[in-house]
Coordinates of C-alpha atoms and ligand atoms in Angstrom, one line a residue:
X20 CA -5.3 -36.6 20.8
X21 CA -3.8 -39.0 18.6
X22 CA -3.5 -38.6 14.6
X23 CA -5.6 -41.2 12.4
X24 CA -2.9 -41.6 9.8
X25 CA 0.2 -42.3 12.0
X26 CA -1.2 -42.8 15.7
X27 CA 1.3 -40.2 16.9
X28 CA 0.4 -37.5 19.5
X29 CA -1.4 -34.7 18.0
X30 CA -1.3 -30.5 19.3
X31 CA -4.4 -28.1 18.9
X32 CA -3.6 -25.4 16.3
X33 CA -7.0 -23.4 16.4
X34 CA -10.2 -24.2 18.3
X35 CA -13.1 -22.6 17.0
X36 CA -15.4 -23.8 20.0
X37 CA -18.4 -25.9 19.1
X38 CA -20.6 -25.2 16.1
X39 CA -23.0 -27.3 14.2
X40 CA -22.6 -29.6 10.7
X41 CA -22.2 -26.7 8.0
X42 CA -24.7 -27.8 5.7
X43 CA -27.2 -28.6 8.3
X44 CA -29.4 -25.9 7.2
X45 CA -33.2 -25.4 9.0
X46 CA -36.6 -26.2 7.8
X47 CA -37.6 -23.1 10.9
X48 CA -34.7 -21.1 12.4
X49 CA -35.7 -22.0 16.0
X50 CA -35.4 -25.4 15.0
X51 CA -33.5 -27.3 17.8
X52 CA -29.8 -28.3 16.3
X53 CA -26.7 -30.1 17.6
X54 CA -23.4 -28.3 18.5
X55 CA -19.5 -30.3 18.0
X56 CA -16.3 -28.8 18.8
X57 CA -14.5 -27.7 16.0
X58 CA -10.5 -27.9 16.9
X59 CA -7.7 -28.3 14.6
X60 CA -5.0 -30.2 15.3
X61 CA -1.4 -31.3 13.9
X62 CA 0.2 -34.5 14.6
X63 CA 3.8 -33.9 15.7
X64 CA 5.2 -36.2 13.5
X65 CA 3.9 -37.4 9.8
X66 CA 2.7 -33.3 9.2
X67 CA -0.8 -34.7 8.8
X68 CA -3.7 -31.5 9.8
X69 CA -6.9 -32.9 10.7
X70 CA -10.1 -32.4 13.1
X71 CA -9.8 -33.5 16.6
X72 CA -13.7 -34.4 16.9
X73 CA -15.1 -36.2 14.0
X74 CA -18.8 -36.2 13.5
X75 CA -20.4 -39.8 12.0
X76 CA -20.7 -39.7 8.0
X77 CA -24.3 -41.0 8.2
X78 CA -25.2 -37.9 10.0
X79 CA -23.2 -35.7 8.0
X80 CA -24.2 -37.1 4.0
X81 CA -27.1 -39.3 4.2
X82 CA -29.1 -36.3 3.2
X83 CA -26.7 -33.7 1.8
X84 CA -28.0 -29.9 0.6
X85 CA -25.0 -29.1 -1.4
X86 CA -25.2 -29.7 -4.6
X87 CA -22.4 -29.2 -7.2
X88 CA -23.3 -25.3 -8.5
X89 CA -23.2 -24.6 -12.1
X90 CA -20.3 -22.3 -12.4
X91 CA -18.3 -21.3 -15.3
X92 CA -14.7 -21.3 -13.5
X93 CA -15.8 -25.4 -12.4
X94 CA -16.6 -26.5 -16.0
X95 CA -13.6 -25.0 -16.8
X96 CA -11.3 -26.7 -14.5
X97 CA -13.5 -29.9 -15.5
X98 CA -12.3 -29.7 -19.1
X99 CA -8.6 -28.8 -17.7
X100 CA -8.5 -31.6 -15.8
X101 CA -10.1 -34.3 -18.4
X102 CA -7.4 -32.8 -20.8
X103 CA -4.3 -33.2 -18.2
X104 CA -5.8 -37.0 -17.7
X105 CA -5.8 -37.9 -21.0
X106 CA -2.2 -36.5 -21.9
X107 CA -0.7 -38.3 -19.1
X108 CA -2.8 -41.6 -20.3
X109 CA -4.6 -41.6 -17.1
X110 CA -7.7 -40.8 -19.0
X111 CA -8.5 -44.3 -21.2
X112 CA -10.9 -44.9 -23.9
X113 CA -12.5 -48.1 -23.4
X114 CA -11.9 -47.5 -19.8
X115 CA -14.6 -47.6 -16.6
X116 CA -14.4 -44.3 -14.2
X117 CA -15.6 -44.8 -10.8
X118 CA -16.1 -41.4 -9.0
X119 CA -16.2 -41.4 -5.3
X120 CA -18.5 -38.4 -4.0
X121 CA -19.7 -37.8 -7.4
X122 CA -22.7 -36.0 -6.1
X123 CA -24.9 -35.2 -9.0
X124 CA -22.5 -36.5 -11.6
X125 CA -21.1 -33.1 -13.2
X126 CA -17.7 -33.9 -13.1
X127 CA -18.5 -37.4 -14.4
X128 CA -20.5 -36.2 -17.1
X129 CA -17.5 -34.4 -18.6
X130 CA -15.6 -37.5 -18.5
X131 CA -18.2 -39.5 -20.3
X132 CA -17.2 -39.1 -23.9
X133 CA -13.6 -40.1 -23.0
X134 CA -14.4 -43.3 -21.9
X135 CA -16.4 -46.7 -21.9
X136 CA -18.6 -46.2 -18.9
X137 CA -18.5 -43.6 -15.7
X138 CA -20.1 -44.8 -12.0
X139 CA -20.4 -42.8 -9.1
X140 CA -21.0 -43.9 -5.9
X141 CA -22.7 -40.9 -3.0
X142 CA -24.2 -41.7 0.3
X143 CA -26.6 -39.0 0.1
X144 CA -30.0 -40.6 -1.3
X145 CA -31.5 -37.2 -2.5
X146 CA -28.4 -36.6 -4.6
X147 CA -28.4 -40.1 -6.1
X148 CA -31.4 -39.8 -7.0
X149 CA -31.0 -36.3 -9.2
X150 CA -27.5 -38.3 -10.9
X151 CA -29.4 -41.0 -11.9
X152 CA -32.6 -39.1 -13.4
X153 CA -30.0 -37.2 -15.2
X154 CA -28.3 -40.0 -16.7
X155 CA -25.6 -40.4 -14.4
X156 CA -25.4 -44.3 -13.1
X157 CA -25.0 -43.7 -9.0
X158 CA -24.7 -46.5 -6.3
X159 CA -26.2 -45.2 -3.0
X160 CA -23.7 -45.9 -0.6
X161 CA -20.6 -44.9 1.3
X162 CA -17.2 -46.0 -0.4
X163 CA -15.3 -48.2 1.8
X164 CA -13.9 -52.0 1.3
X165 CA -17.9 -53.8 1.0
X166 CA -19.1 -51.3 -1.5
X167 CA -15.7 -51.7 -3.3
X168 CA -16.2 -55.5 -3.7
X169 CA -19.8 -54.7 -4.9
X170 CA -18.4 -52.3 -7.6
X171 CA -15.8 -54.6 -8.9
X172 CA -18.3 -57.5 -8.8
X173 CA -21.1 -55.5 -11.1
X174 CA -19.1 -53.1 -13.3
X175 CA -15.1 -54.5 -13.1
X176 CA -11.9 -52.8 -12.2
X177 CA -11.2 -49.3 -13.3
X178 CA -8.5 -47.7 -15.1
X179 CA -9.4 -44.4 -13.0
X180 CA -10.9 -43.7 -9.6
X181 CA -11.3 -40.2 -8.6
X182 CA -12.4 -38.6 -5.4
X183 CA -13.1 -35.1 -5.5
X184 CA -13.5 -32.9 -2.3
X185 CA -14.6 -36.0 -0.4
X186 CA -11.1 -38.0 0.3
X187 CA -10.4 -35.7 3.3
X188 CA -14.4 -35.9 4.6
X189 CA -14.0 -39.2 6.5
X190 CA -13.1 -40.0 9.9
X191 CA -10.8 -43.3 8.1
X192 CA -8.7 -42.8 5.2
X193 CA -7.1 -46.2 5.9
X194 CA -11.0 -47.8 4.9
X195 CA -11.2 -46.0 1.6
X196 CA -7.9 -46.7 0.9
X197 CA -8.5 -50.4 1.2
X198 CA -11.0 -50.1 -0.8
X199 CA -9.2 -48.5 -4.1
X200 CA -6.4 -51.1 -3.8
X201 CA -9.5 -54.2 -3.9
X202 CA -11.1 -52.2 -6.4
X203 CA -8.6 -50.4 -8.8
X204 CA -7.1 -52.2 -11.8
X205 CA -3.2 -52.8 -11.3
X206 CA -2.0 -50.5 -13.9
X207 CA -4.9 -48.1 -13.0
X208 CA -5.0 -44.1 -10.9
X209 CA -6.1 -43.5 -7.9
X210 CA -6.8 -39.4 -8.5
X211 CA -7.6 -37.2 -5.6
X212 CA -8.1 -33.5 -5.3
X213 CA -8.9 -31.5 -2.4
X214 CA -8.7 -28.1 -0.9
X215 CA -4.6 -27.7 -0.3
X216 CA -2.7 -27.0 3.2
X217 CA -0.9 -24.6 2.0
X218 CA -3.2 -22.3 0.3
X219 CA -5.6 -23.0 3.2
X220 CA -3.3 -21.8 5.9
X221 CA -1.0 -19.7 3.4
X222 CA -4.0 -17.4 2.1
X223 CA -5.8 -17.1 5.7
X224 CA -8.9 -19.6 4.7
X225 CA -10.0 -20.5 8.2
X226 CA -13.4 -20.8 7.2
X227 CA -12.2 -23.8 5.1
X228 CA -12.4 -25.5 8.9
X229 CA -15.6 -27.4 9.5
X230 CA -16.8 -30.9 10.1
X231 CA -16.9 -32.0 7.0
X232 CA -13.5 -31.5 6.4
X233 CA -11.6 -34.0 8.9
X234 CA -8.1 -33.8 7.5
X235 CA -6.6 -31.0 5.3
X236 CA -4.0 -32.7 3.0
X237 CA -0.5 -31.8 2.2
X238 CA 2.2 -33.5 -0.1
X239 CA 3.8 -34.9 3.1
X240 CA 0.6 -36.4 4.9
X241 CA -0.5 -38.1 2.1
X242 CA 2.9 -39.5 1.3
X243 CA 2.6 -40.9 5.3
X244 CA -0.7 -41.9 4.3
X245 CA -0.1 -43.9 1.0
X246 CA 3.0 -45.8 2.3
X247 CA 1.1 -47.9 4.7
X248 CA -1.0 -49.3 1.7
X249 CA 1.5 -49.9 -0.7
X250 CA 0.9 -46.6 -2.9
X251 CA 2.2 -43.4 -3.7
X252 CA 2.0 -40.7 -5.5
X253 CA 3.2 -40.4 -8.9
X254 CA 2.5 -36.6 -10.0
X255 CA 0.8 -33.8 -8.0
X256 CA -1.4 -30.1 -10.3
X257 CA -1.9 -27.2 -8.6
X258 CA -5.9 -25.6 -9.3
X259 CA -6.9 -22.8 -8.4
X260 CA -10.7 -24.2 -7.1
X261 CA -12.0 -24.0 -3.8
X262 CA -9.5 -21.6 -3.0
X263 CA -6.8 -23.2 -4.2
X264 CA -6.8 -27.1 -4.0
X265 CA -4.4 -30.1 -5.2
X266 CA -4.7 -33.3 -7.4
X267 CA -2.8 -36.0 -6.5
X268 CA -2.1 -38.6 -9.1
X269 CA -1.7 -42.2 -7.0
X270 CA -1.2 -45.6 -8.2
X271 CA -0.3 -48.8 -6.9
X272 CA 3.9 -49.0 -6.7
X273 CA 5.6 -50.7 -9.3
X274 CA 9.1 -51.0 -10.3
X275 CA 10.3 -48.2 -12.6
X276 CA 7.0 -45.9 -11.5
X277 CA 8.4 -42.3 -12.9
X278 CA 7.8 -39.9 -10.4
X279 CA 6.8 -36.1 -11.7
X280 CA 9.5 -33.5 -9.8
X281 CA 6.7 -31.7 -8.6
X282 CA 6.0 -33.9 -6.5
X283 CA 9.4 -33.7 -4.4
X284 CA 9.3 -29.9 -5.4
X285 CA 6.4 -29.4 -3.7
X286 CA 7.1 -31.4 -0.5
X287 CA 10.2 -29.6 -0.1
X288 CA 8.4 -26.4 -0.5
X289 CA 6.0 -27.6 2.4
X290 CA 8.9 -28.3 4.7
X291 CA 10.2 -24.3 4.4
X292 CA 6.3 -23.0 4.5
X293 CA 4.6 -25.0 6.8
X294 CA 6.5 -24.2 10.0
X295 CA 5.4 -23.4 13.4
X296 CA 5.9 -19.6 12.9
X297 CA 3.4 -19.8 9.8
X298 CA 1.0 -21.7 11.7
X299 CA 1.1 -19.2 14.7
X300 CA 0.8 -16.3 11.7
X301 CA -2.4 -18.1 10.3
X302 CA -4.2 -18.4 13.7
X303 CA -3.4 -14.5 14.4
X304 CA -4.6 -13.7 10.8
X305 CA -7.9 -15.5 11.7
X306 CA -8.2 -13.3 14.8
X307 CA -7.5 -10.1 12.5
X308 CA -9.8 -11.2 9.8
X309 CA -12.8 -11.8 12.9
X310 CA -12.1 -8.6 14.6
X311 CA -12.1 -6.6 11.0
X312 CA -15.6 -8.2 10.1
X313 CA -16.9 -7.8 13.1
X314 CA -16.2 -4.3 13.0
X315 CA -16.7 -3.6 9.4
X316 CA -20.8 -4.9 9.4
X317 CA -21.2 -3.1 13.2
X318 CA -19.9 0.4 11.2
X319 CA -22.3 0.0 8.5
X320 CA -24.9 -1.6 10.0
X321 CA -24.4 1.9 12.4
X322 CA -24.9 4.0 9.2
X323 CA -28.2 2.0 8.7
X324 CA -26.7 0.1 5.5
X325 CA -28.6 -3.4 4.2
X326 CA -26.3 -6.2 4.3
X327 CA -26.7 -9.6 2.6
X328 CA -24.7 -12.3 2.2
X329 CA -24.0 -14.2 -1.2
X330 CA -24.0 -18.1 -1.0
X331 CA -25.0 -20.7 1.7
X332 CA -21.7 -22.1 1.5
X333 CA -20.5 -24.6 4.0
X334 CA -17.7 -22.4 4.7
X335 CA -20.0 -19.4 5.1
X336 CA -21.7 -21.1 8.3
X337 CA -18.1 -21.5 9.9
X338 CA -16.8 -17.6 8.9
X339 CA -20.6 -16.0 10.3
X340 CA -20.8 -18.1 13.7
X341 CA -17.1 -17.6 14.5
X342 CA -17.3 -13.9 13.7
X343 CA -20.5 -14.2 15.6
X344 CA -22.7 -12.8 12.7
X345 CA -27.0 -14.0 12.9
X346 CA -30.0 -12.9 11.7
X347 CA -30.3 -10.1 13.7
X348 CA -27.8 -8.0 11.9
X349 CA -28.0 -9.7 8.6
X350 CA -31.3 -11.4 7.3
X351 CA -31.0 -13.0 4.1
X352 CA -28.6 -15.1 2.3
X353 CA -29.3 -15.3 -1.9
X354 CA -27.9 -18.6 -3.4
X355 CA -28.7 -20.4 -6.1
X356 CA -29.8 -23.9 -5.2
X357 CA -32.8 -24.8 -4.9
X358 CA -32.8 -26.9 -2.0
X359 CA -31.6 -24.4 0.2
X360 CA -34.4 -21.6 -0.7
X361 CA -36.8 -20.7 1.9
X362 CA -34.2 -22.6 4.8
X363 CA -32.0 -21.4 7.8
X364 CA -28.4 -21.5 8.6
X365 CA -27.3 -23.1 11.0
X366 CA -26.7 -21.3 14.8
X367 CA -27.3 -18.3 12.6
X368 CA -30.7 -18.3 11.7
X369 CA -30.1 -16.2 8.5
X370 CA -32.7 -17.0 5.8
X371 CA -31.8 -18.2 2.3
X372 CA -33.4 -16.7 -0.6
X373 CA -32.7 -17.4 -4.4
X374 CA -30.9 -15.0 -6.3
X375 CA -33.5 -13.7 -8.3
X376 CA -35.1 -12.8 -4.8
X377 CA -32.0 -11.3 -4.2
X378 CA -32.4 -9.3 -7.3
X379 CA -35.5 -8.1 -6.5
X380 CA -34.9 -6.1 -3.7
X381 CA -30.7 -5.7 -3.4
X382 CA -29.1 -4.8 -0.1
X383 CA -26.4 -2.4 -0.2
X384 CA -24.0 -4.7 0.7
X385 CA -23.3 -8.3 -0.1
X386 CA -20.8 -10.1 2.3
X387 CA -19.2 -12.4 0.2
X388 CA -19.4 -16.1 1.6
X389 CA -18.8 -17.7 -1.5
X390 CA -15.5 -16.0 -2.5
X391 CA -14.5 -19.0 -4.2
X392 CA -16.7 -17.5 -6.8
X393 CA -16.1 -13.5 -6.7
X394 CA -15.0 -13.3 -10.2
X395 CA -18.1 -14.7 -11.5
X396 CA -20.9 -13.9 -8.7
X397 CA -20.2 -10.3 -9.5
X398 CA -20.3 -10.6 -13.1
X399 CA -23.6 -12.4 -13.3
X400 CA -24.7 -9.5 -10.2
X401 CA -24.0 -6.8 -12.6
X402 CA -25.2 -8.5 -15.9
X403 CA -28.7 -8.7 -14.1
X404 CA -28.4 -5.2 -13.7
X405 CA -27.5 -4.7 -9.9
X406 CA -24.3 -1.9 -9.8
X407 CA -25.4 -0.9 -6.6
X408 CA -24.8 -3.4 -4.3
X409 CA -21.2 -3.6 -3.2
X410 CA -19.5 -6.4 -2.1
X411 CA -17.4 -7.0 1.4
X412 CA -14.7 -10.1 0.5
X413 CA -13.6 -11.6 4.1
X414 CA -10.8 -13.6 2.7
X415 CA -7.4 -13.4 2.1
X416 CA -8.3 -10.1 4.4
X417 CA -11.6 -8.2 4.5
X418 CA -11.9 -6.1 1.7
X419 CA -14.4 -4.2 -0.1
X420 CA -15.4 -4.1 -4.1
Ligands
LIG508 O1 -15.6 -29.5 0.3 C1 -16.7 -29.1 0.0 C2 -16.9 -28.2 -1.2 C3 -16.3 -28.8 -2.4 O2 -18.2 -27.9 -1.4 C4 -17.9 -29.6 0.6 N1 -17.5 -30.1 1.9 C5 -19.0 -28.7 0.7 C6 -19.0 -27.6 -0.3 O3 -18.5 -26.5 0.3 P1 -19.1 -25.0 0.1 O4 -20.5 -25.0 0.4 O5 -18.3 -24.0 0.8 O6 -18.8 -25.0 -1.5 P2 -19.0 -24.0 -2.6 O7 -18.8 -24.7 -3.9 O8 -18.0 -22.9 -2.4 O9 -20.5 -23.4 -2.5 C7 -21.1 -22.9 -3.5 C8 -22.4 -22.3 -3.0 O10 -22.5 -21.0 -3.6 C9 -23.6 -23.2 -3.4 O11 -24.5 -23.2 -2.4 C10 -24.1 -22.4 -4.6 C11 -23.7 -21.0 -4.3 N2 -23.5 -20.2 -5.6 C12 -24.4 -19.2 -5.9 O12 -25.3 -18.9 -5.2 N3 -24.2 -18.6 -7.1 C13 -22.4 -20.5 -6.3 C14 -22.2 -19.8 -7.5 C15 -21.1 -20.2 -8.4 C16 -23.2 -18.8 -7.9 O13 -23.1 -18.2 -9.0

């Protein structure tokens, strides 16, 4: 196929065969739903990683489920991240804060009393409409060049736009990208973070593969990426969220830009990582982790154990209906939002619960498919009193706690 940031010639890394959207959880679990190939691919020359088969956005985030969780380790990274911002100047007062994907506005509401005046734009009208009841001024619309020129026209330029675990869930970075450079201020940042190549491949997080993620960023791609719009990046900070991510700090170039080392530290460290030979290693790890699962729920499912799993993560659907885990062997999954209780997971058909449900009558196991939270899913577990139930983690490898 042919990458969408350099038009080179692409090769397949993983297929995954066909599955459907990842949050395109069921109102009844023999409710008809649509399948897409889910293949991986790596363009053979600018490094870039991305999906071969993109699904449209509308279909994808008109109506989205996820919601932004509350979650000790993310308000933590939030005030880590406001407080590297504003050391580096990027974070102004007096300044506007536009938010790309800003869902229900938590990030933005940490970045309120640093500033003049946040907006978030989110194409998903149920989410708008919680960020705005809350307070949190939300356009309803995708981001692209249009909505840009409508943002400028009603609120101005920004200092700051961000774009948090969205940048890499459309088909066209080149259309966002014309839309910062209309939209940001000349002196402004551009700042995106998103879940990072080389934790993704490095730490075996094949489940981080689904639709919504159409291109998994590394220093080098996005380098390839901001050249043909006149930008680059100026710093890069490593986070541990979502299994390990990156921030990139972009702005417009301009004579004299400083750029941080860890920006050229990290690309180099790309180039000796990211080889063939570690791509290879991360598909058979994928195989290994699959096999182990599979066997690991057959065994206690054989000893008549009650397994669970813990969150209706989007990276939960991809890690059950690869392994090829349903509702037959597993049938609830406890999370805590709302506005998955009481639906079905896609190809699956495993029922989500709340956790208080969960609580009520506790498996014996709890599969772990939100393991981007262990620490603190089996704190709260145990603070509400279940030390029972133990917990089967499928990633780095399959282990149990
Ligand atoms: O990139 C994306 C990331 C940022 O968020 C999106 N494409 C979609 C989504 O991916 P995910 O669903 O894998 O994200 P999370 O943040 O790992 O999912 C958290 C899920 O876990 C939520 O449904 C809530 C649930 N949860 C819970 O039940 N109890 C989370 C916590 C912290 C808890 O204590």
């Amino acid at each position: 196929m042919t990458c969408r940031i350099c038009l080179s010639s692409t090769h397949v890394l993983l297929d995954m065969g066909e599955s459907p959207p990842a949050n395109s959880l069921k109102e009844a679990a023999n409710q008809p739903e649509d399948f897409y190939p889910l293949v991986l691919e790596r363009c053979n020359t600018c490094a870039n990683v991305q999906l071969r088969d993109c699904i449209a956005p509308e279909k994808l985030y008109s109506r989205y489920l996820y919601m932004t969780p509350d979650s000790p380790s993310l308000t933590q990274h939030y005030a880590f991240l406001a407080g590297e911002l504003t050391d580096r100047a990027v974070l102004r007062s007096g300044s506007l804060v536009v938010e790309i994907g800003s869902n229900t506005g938590k990030f933005l509401r940490h970045l309120q009393p640093f500033v003049r005046k946040v907006v978030g734009i989110d194409p998903a009208a149920n989410i708008c409409e919680v960020a705005n009841q809350s307070g949190i001024e939300t356009i309803c619309d995708f981001f692209n060049d249009t909505s840009a020129e409508v943002l400028k026209e009603r609120f101005g330029r920004p200092a700051l736009i961000v774009a948090r675990h969205c940048f890499a869930h459309n088909p066209d970075p080149h259309e966002m990208l014309r839309g910062v450079t209309r939209l940001l201020d000349g002196d402004g940042y551009f700042v995106v973070e998103n879940a990072y190549l080389l934790n993704t491949v490095e730490n075996n997080e094949f489940d981080q593969i689904y639709h919504e993620h159409m291109f998994y960023y590394s220093i080098r791609s996005m380098q390839a990426l901001l050249a043909q719009h006149g930008m680059h990046i100026v710093d890069v900070l490593m986070v541990p969220v979502h299994g390990g991510s990156i921030v990139f700090l972009i702005k417009k170039i301009a004579p004299g830009d400083q750029l941080g080392a860890a920006v050229e530290e990290g690309a180099r460290r790309e180039d000796h990582a990211l080889t063939p030979e570690t791509f290879n290693r991360f598909v058979a790890n994928t195989l290994e982790i699959r096999r182990r699962l599979r066997e690991k729920v057959s065994d206690l499912l054989g000893t008549r154990q009650r397994i669970y799993t813990y969150g209706a993560t989007a990276k939960g659907n991809t890690l059950l209906n690869f392994v090829g885990i349903s509702a037959a062997e597993i049938p609830f999954c406890v999370d805590s939002t709302p506005a998955k209780h009481g639906r079905y997971l896609p190809k699956s058909n495993i029922k989500v619960i709340s956790e208080e449900e969960g609580l009520a009558s506790p498996p014996d196991y709890f599969l772990l498919t939100a393991w981007n939270y262990r620490d603190e899913i089996i704190a709260k577990v145990r603070r509400r009193g279940n030390v029972r139930s133990k917990f089967i983690v499928p990633i780095p490898s399959v282990s149990v706690l």
